[in-house]
Amino acid sequence: MVNNTNAKPRDAWGSRLGFIMAAAGSAVGLGNIWKFPYTAGESGGGAFVAIYLFFVIFIGFSVMLTEFAIGRKTGLSAVGAFKSTDRRWSFVGIMGVLSGLLIMGFYPVVGGWSIAYIYKIASGLLSTPEAIGDSFGGFISNPVQPLMWMALYLFLNILIVIRGISGGIEKAGKILMPLLFVILIIVSVKGLTLPGSSEGLKFLFSPDFSVVDSNVVLAALGQAFFSLSLGMGAMITYGSYLKKKENLVQNTAMVTAMDTGVAILAGIAMFPAMFAFGMEPAAGPGLVFVVVPQLFAEMGGMIGLLLALLFFIGLSVAALTSSVSLLEVVVSYLIDEKGMKRPTAVISSSVVMASLCVLASLSLGGVGPTLFDTGAFDIFDLLTDKIFLAVGGMFICIFAGWRLKRDELEKEITNDGEVSFPLFGLWYNLVKFVIPGLIAIVAIAGIMSGFDSGKGAIMVMGLVIIGLAALFSKKL
Ligand code: PFF
């Protein structure tokens, strides 16, 4: 396929289903199954879920549509998409590449834990339920073991991305995504049949807004961006491979619905069973890795073992189809902007990511540098999840609303008038006015309340990095 602004032939998605599966594969990942449940658990449950859903519908959907439209219109990846319109805007793409690098500085660590748990469960972890909690703590703070699993995880990413977009990513997504849905449904049904499980549903779905402060609101906004893979150009890059005849609105709706469905399903898979067993919802990042095995151990027998195995296979697969898109953002920048060959681009970005992951993993054992009492793992997470993605999304909207022309966008989204999108005016005004304003307010309030801990300073540092990116991006 040859694009309008780009004379180079460009890979395209082999089929419509392939695109949906790959984009949903990018969205559905550790964010849904690892991060969503523990963040909801720590942030008071129902109220967090309600605010998260509000952000998904009113911000996430619109930003995703914007990213797909920019990507397909320019036929370029994150940086090129902005640069080809106006060089001054390339910092938004550069920020995206930076976010990709930083998220890949901790994501493969957790992806590695997930693969490790397949092995641990197969080799008898469930037979000593009392030891599961300590075993997780001991495992992630071990200086060597998690690094080996991280390396294996990163290696799998390299294998997929090196084969290129329709060969590798598309095939992986198509086979592995449906498997994940099935596993989560089985696990949820099992959890819901336990006595006392209804308390878990209440925790997830009946909001108590008295527990909400600006921290919770920013956490919900960050979660919406992280989970939908927005704000860093991943969906711009994926959109750039999208054929001109595809219906962008429909694709956006399907990806958003699938991602949100999986997050809610992951919540239903976990909380009812946790409450049934009298466990703690605010268990933190270890929640999935402690509670799920414990839950299946108490269930006992072959079924418990099998479900636990399937769960962690599903988690690993979901993580993999997401991290390949993170890697792809960095790789396609190096290919499109720096003229690198794909294998060179993949290997060189993976080396940087692996180094960051080593810092992140060691920080969990209290080893390595800290900043404001925060280790590398938490710094990378905080910077990207709370600042870069949301602020990136804000700039993407400002770019679309104020720099691109309204009729250009309308043409792109409606395929030159062939697809009807009666809500175009609403979408346009959301993107131009409402979303940038709302993100700015939520981010500022969240940063202010972050000063109660060391987090505020790190978030301000994130803003400074964005400023520097804006200043120097013309050189990159
Ligand atoms: N959406 C992914 C998840 O929920 O795990 C993470 C992610 C992928 C974030 C790609 C951002 C991105 F560009």
PDB file of N, CA and C in Angstrom, residues 256-322:
ATOM      1  N   THR A 256     -12.516  -0.201  22.089  1.00  0.00           N
ATOM      2  CA  THR A 256     -12.818   0.345  23.419  1.00  0.00           C
ATOM      3  C   THR A 256     -13.692  -0.623  24.204  1.00  0.00           C
ATOM      4  N   ALA A 257     -14.699  -1.171  23.550  1.00  0.00           N
ATOM      5  CA  ALA A 257     -15.612  -2.080  24.252  1.00  0.00           C
ATOM      6  C   ALA A 257     -14.884  -3.345  24.706  1.00  0.00           C
ATOM      7  N   MET A 258     -14.042  -3.880  23.839  1.00  0.00           N
ATOM      8  CA  MET A 258     -13.336  -5.109  24.213  1.00  0.00           C
ATOM      9  C   MET A 258     -12.404  -4.862  25.394  1.00  0.00           C
ATOM     10  N   ASP A 259     -11.682  -3.740  25.341  1.00  0.00           N
ATOM     11  CA  ASP A 259     -10.728  -3.441  26.409  1.00  0.00           C
ATOM     12  C   ASP A 259     -11.444  -3.264  27.743  1.00  0.00           C
ATOM     13  N   THR A 260     -12.546  -2.501  27.710  1.00  0.00           N
ATOM     14  CA  THR A 260     -13.265  -2.246  28.947  1.00  0.00           C
ATOM     15  C   THR A 260     -13.910  -3.528  29.450  1.00  0.00           C
ATOM     16  N   GLY A 261     -14.427  -4.309  28.512  1.00  0.00           N
ATOM     17  CA  GLY A 261     -15.025  -5.599  28.882  1.00  0.00           C
ATOM     18  C   GLY A 261     -14.022  -6.483  29.617  1.00  0.00           C
ATOM     19  N   VAL A 262     -12.798  -6.539  29.120  1.00  0.00           N
ATOM     20  CA  VAL A 262     -11.798  -7.408  29.760  1.00  0.00           C
ATOM     21  C   VAL A 262     -11.420  -6.886  31.147  1.00  0.00           C
ATOM     22  N   ALA A 263     -11.298  -5.549  31.285  1.00  0.00           N
ATOM     23  CA  ALA A 263     -10.964  -4.997  32.608  1.00  0.00           C
ATOM     24  C   ALA A 263     -12.055  -5.357  33.615  1.00  0.00           C
ATOM     25  N   ILE A 264     -13.307  -5.142  33.228  1.00  0.00           N
ATOM     26  CA  ILE A 264     -14.410  -5.438  34.138  1.00  0.00           C
ATOM     27  C   ILE A 264     -14.443  -6.946  34.435  1.00  0.00           C
ATOM     28  N   LEU A 265     -14.225  -7.737  33.393  1.00  0.00           N
ATOM     29  CA  LEU A 265     -14.215  -9.191  33.557  1.00  0.00           C
ATOM     30  C   LEU A 265     -13.087  -9.609  34.517  1.00  0.00           C
ATOM     31  N   ALA A 266     -11.940  -8.944  34.400  1.00  0.00           N
ATOM     32  CA  ALA A 266     -10.830  -9.269  35.309  1.00  0.00           C
ATOM     33  C   ALA A 266     -11.226  -8.934  36.742  1.00  0.00           C
ATOM     34  N   GLY A 267     -11.944  -7.824  36.906  1.00  0.00           N
ATOM     35  CA  GLY A 267     -12.436  -7.462  38.242  1.00  0.00           C
ATOM     36  C   GLY A 267     -13.396  -8.528  38.759  1.00  0.00           C
ATOM     37  N   ILE A 268     -14.305  -8.976  37.874  1.00  0.00           N
ATOM     38  CA  ILE A 268     -15.281  -9.991  38.293  1.00  0.00           C
ATOM     39  C   ILE A 268     -14.576 -11.325  38.561  1.00  0.00           C
ATOM     40  N   ALA A 269     -13.467 -11.561  37.844  1.00  0.00           N
ATOM     41  CA  ALA A 269     -12.733 -12.807  38.079  1.00  0.00           C
ATOM     42  C   ALA A 269     -12.046 -12.774  39.443  1.00  0.00           C
ATOM     43  N   MET A 270     -11.717 -11.581  39.925  1.00  0.00           N
ATOM     44  CA  MET A 270     -10.920 -11.517  41.147  1.00  0.00           C
ATOM     45  C   MET A 270     -11.671 -11.163  42.419  1.00  0.00           C
ATOM     46  N   PHE A 271     -12.450 -10.057  42.396  1.00  0.00           N
ATOM     47  CA  PHE A 271     -12.993  -9.571  43.664  1.00  0.00           C
ATOM     48  C   PHE A 271     -13.994 -10.492  44.343  1.00  0.00           C
ATOM     49  N   PRO A 272     -14.980 -11.044  43.605  1.00  0.00           N
ATOM     50  CA  PRO A 272     -15.922 -11.924  44.303  1.00  0.00           C
ATOM     51  C   PRO A 272     -15.203 -13.069  45.018  1.00  0.00           C
ATOM     52  N   ALA A 273     -14.254 -13.698  44.341  1.00  0.00           N
ATOM     53  CA  ALA A 273     -13.545 -14.814  44.968  1.00  0.00           C
ATOM     54  C   ALA A 273     -12.731 -14.329  46.161  1.00  0.00           C
ATOM     55  N   MET A 274     -12.106 -13.151  46.032  1.00  0.00           N
ATOM     56  CA  MET A 274     -11.326 -12.616  47.154  1.00  0.00           C
ATOM     57  C   MET A 274     -12.189 -12.401  48.377  1.00  0.00           C
ATOM     58  N   PHE A 275     -13.374 -11.804  48.148  1.00  0.00           N
ATOM     59  CA  PHE A 275     -14.266 -11.559  49.287  1.00  0.00           C
ATOM     60  C   PHE A 275     -14.752 -12.869  49.871  1.00  0.00           C
ATOM     61  N   ALA A 276     -15.029 -13.841  48.982  1.00  0.00           N
ATOM     62  CA  ALA A 276     -15.493 -15.151  49.463  1.00  0.00           C
ATOM     63  C   ALA A 276     -14.447 -15.775  50.383  1.00  0.00           C
ATOM     64  N   PHE A 277     -13.185 -15.553  50.072  1.00  0.00           N
ATOM     65  CA  PHE A 277     -12.120 -16.131  50.891  1.00  0.00           C
ATOM     66  C   PHE A 277     -11.657 -15.188  51.998  1.00  0.00           C
ATOM     67  N   GLY A 278     -12.318 -14.024  52.127  1.00  0.00           N
ATOM     68  CA  GLY A 278     -11.940 -13.085  53.186  1.00  0.00           C
ATOM     69  C   GLY A 278     -10.573 -12.453  52.990  1.00  0.00           C
ATOM     70  N   MET A 279     -10.207 -12.205  51.732  1.00  0.00           N
ATOM     71  CA  MET A 279      -8.891 -11.579  51.491  1.00  0.00           C
ATOM     72  C   MET A 279      -9.015 -10.062  51.325  1.00  0.00           C
ATOM     73  N   GLU A 280      -7.860  -9.404  51.284  1.00  0.00           N
ATOM     74  CA  GLU A 280      -7.740  -7.943  51.300  1.00  0.00           C
ATOM     75  C   GLU A 280      -7.759  -7.325  49.888  1.00  0.00           C
ATOM     76  N   PRO A 281      -8.735  -6.445  49.559  1.00  0.00           N
ATOM     77  CA  PRO A 281      -8.737  -5.875  48.205  1.00  0.00           C
ATOM     78  C   PRO A 281      -7.582  -4.897  47.939  1.00  0.00           C
ATOM     79  N   ALA A 282      -7.033  -4.276  48.993  1.00  0.00           N
ATOM     80  CA  ALA A 282      -5.976  -3.273  48.772  1.00  0.00           C
ATOM     81  C   ALA A 282      -4.582  -3.883  48.855  1.00  0.00           C
ATOM     82  N   ALA A 283      -4.431  -5.070  48.280  1.00  0.00           N
ATOM     83  CA  ALA A 283      -3.155  -5.788  48.422  1.00  0.00           C
ATOM     84  C   ALA A 283      -2.025  -5.222  47.566  1.00  0.00           C
ATOM     85  N   GLY A 284      -2.325  -4.266  46.666  1.00  0.00           N
ATOM     86  CA  GLY A 284      -1.260  -3.636  45.864  1.00  0.00           C
ATOM     87  C   GLY A 284      -0.861  -4.459  44.650  1.00  0.00           C
ATOM     88  N   PRO A 285       0.283  -4.089  44.055  1.00  0.00           N
ATOM     89  CA  PRO A 285       0.704  -4.691  42.782  1.00  0.00           C
ATOM     90  C   PRO A 285       0.840  -6.213  42.810  1.00  0.00           C
ATOM     91  N   GLY A 286       0.951  -6.783  44.003  1.00  0.00           N
ATOM     92  CA  GLY A 286       1.081  -8.233  44.070  1.00  0.00           C
ATOM     93  C   GLY A 286      -0.255  -8.942  43.989  1.00  0.00           C
ATOM     94  N   LEU A 287      -1.339  -8.150  43.952  1.00  0.00           N
ATOM     95  CA  LEU A 287      -2.684  -8.730  44.053  1.00  0.00           C
ATOM     96  C   LEU A 287      -2.903  -9.954  43.166  1.00  0.00           C
ATOM     97  N   VAL A 288      -2.686  -9.782  41.866  1.00  0.00           N
ATOM     98  CA  VAL A 288      -2.952 -10.887  40.944  1.00  0.00           C
ATOM     99  C   VAL A 288      -2.073 -12.096  41.271  1.00  0.00           C
ATOM    100  N   PHE A 289      -0.818 -11.803  41.618  1.00  0.00           N
ATOM    101  CA  PHE A 289       0.142 -12.888  41.784  1.00  0.00           C
ATOM    102  C   PHE A 289       0.024 -13.582  43.135  1.00  0.00           C
ATOM    103  N   VAL A 290      -0.630 -12.934  44.080  1.00  0.00           N
ATOM    104  CA  VAL A 290      -0.798 -13.561  45.382  1.00  0.00           C
ATOM    105  C   VAL A 290      -2.209 -14.132  45.496  1.00  0.00           C
ATOM    106  N   VAL A 291      -3.192 -13.276  45.182  1.00  0.00           N
ATOM    107  CA  VAL A 291      -4.574 -13.664  45.413  1.00  0.00           C
ATOM    108  C   VAL A 291      -5.024 -14.773  44.471  1.00  0.00           C
ATOM    109  N   VAL A 292      -4.676 -14.645  43.194  1.00  0.00           N
ATOM    110  CA  VAL A 292      -5.179 -15.639  42.243  1.00  0.00           C
ATOM    111  C   VAL A 292      -4.637 -17.046  42.540  1.00  0.00           C
ATOM    112  N   PRO A 293      -3.325 -17.216  42.731  1.00  0.00           N
ATOM    113  CA  PRO A 293      -2.851 -18.556  43.065  1.00  0.00           C
ATOM    114  C   PRO A 293      -3.455 -19.070  44.381  1.00  0.00           C
ATOM    115  N   GLN A 294      -3.574 -18.154  45.358  1.00  0.00           N
ATOM    116  CA  GLN A 294      -4.120 -18.559  46.654  1.00  0.00           C
ATOM    117  C   GLN A 294      -5.550 -19.052  46.501  1.00  0.00           C
ATOM    118  N   LEU A 295      -6.267 -18.304  45.688  1.00  0.00           N
ATOM    119  CA  LEU A 295      -7.655 -18.638  45.417  1.00  0.00           C
ATOM    120  C   LEU A 295      -7.787 -20.024  44.769  1.00  0.00           C
ATOM    121  N   PHE A 296      -6.922 -20.269  43.794  1.00  0.00           N
ATOM    122  CA  PHE A 296      -7.001 -21.555  43.113  1.00  0.00           C
ATOM    123  C   PHE A 296      -6.460 -22.677  43.993  1.00  0.00           C
ATOM    124  N   ALA A 297      -5.519 -22.345  44.856  1.00  0.00           N
ATOM    125  CA  ALA A 297      -5.006 -23.366  45.779  1.00  0.00           C
ATOM    126  C   ALA A 297      -6.113 -23.796  46.722  1.00  0.00           C
ATOM    127  N   GLU A 298      -6.878 -22.822  47.223  1.00  0.00           N
ATOM    128  CA  GLU A 298      -7.959 -23.166  48.144  1.00  0.00           C
ATOM    129  C   GLU A 298      -9.066 -23.922  47.435  1.00  0.00           C
ATOM    130  N   MET A 299      -9.222 -23.650  46.159  1.00  0.00           N
ATOM    131  CA  MET A 299     -10.206 -24.387  45.361  1.00  0.00           C
ATOM    132  C   MET A 299      -9.768 -25.848  45.261  1.00  0.00           C
ATOM    133  N   GLY A 300      -8.489 -26.015  45.137  1.00  0.00           N
ATOM    134  CA  GLY A 300      -7.896 -27.352  45.211  1.00  0.00           C
ATOM    135  C   GLY A 300      -8.045 -28.209  43.971  1.00  0.00           C
ATOM    136  N   GLY A 301      -7.397 -29.337  43.974  1.00  0.00           N
ATOM    137  CA  GLY A 301      -7.543 -30.378  42.947  1.00  0.00           C
ATOM    138  C   GLY A 301      -7.016 -29.979  41.580  1.00  0.00           C
ATOM    139  N   MET A 302      -7.341 -30.834  40.624  1.00  0.00           N
ATOM    140  CA  MET A 302      -6.886 -30.627  39.253  1.00  0.00           C
ATOM    141  C   MET A 302      -7.504 -29.368  38.639  1.00  0.00           C
ATOM    142  N   ILE A 303      -8.796 -29.105  38.993  1.00  0.00           N
ATOM    143  CA  ILE A 303      -9.469 -27.941  38.383  1.00  0.00           C
ATOM    144  C   ILE A 303      -8.758 -26.660  38.806  1.00  0.00           C
ATOM    145  N   GLY A 304      -8.448 -26.557  40.087  1.00  0.00           N
ATOM    146  CA  GLY A 304      -7.742 -25.379  40.589  1.00  0.00           C
ATOM    147  C   GLY A 304      -6.425 -25.197  39.862  1.00  0.00           C
ATOM    148  N   LEU A 305      -5.694 -26.277  39.717  1.00  0.00           N
ATOM    149  CA  LEU A 305      -4.386 -26.229  39.058  1.00  0.00           C
ATOM    150  C   LEU A 305      -4.519 -25.784  37.599  1.00  0.00           C
ATOM    151  N   LEU A 306      -5.497 -26.404  36.926  1.00  0.00           N
ATOM    152  CA  LEU A 306      -5.681 -26.116  35.507  1.00  0.00           C
ATOM    153  C   LEU A 306      -6.099 -24.666  35.279  1.00  0.00           C
ATOM    154  N   LEU A 307      -7.052 -24.195  36.116  1.00  0.00           N
ATOM    155  CA  LEU A 307      -7.512 -22.805  35.957  1.00  0.00           C
ATOM    156  C   LEU A 307      -6.387 -21.824  36.245  1.00  0.00           C
ATOM    157  N   ALA A 308      -5.591 -22.136  37.262  1.00  0.00           N
ATOM    158  CA  ALA A 308      -4.476 -21.246  37.596  1.00  0.00           C
ATOM    159  C   ALA A 308      -3.492 -21.181  36.431  1.00  0.00           C
ATOM    160  N   LEU A 309      -3.199 -22.324  35.857  1.00  0.00           N
ATOM    161  CA  LEU A 309      -2.282 -22.354  34.712  1.00  0.00           C
ATOM    162  C   LEU A 309      -2.837 -21.540  33.557  1.00  0.00           C
ATOM    163  N   LEU A 310      -4.128 -21.786  33.246  1.00  0.00           N
ATOM    164  CA  LEU A 310      -4.754 -21.068  32.134  1.00  0.00           C
ATOM    165  C   LEU A 310      -4.744 -19.567  32.388  1.00  0.00           C
ATOM    166  N   PHE A 311      -4.977 -19.190  33.647  1.00  0.00           N
ATOM    167  CA  PHE A 311      -5.011 -17.772  33.978  1.00  0.00           C
ATOM    168  C   PHE A 311      -3.671 -17.101  33.662  1.00  0.00           C
ATOM    169  N   PHE A 312      -2.587 -17.720  34.091  1.00  0.00           N
ATOM    170  CA  PHE A 312      -1.290 -17.068  33.877  1.00  0.00           C
ATOM    171  C   PHE A 312      -0.804 -17.190  32.431  1.00  0.00           C
ATOM    172  N   ILE A 313      -1.263 -18.219  31.726  1.00  0.00           N
ATOM    173  CA  ILE A 313      -0.966 -18.259  30.295  1.00  0.00           C
ATOM    174  C   ILE A 313      -1.687 -17.077  29.625  1.00  0.00           C
ATOM    175  N   GLY A 314      -2.957 -16.889  30.002  1.00  0.00           N
ATOM    176  CA  GLY A 314      -3.732 -15.776  29.447  1.00  0.00           C
ATOM    177  C   GLY A 314      -3.088 -14.440  29.753  1.00  0.00           C
ATOM    178  N   LEU A 315      -2.634 -14.282  30.987  1.00  0.00           N
ATOM    179  CA  LEU A 315      -2.020 -13.013  31.381  1.00  0.00           C
ATOM    180  C   LEU A 315      -0.746 -12.759  30.575  1.00  0.00           C
ATOM    181  N   SER A 316       0.041 -13.787  30.393  1.00  0.00           N
ATOM    182  CA  SER A 316       1.290 -13.627  29.631  1.00  0.00           C
ATOM    183  C   SER A 316       0.999 -13.245  28.183  1.00  0.00           C
ATOM    184  N   VAL A 317      -0.015 -13.906  27.621  1.00  0.00           N
ATOM    185  CA  VAL A 317      -0.380 -13.640  26.231  1.00  0.00           C
ATOM    186  C   VAL A 317      -0.885 -12.208  26.076  1.00  0.00           C
ATOM    187  N   ALA A 318      -1.738 -11.782  27.020  1.00  0.00           N
ATOM    188  CA  ALA A 318      -2.279 -10.427  26.961  1.00  0.00           C
ATOM    189  C   ALA A 318      -1.148  -9.415  27.073  1.00  0.00           C
ATOM    190  N   ALA A 319      -0.218  -9.685  27.959  1.00  0.00           N
ATOM    191  CA  ALA A 319       0.909  -8.774  28.150  1.00  0.00           C
ATOM    192  C   ALA A 319       1.723  -8.670  26.862  1.00  0.00           C
ATOM    193  N   LEU A 320       1.957  -9.806  26.258  1.00  0.00           N
ATOM    194  CA  LEU A 320       2.785  -9.869  25.054  1.00  0.00           C
ATOM    195  C   LEU A 320       2.185  -9.077  23.890  1.00  0.00           C
ATOM    196  N   THR A 321       0.876  -9.224  23.668  1.00  0.00           N
ATOM    197  CA  THR A 321       0.271  -8.510  22.538  1.00  0.00           C
ATOM    198  C   THR A 321       0.228  -7.001  22.806  1.00  0.00           C
ATOM    199  N   SER A 322       0.366  -6.593  24.080  1.00  0.00           N
ATOM    200  CA  SER A 322       0.456  -5.155  24.370  1.00  0.00           C
ATOM    201  C   SER A 322       1.873  -4.650  24.217  1.00  0.00           C
TER     202      SER A 322
END
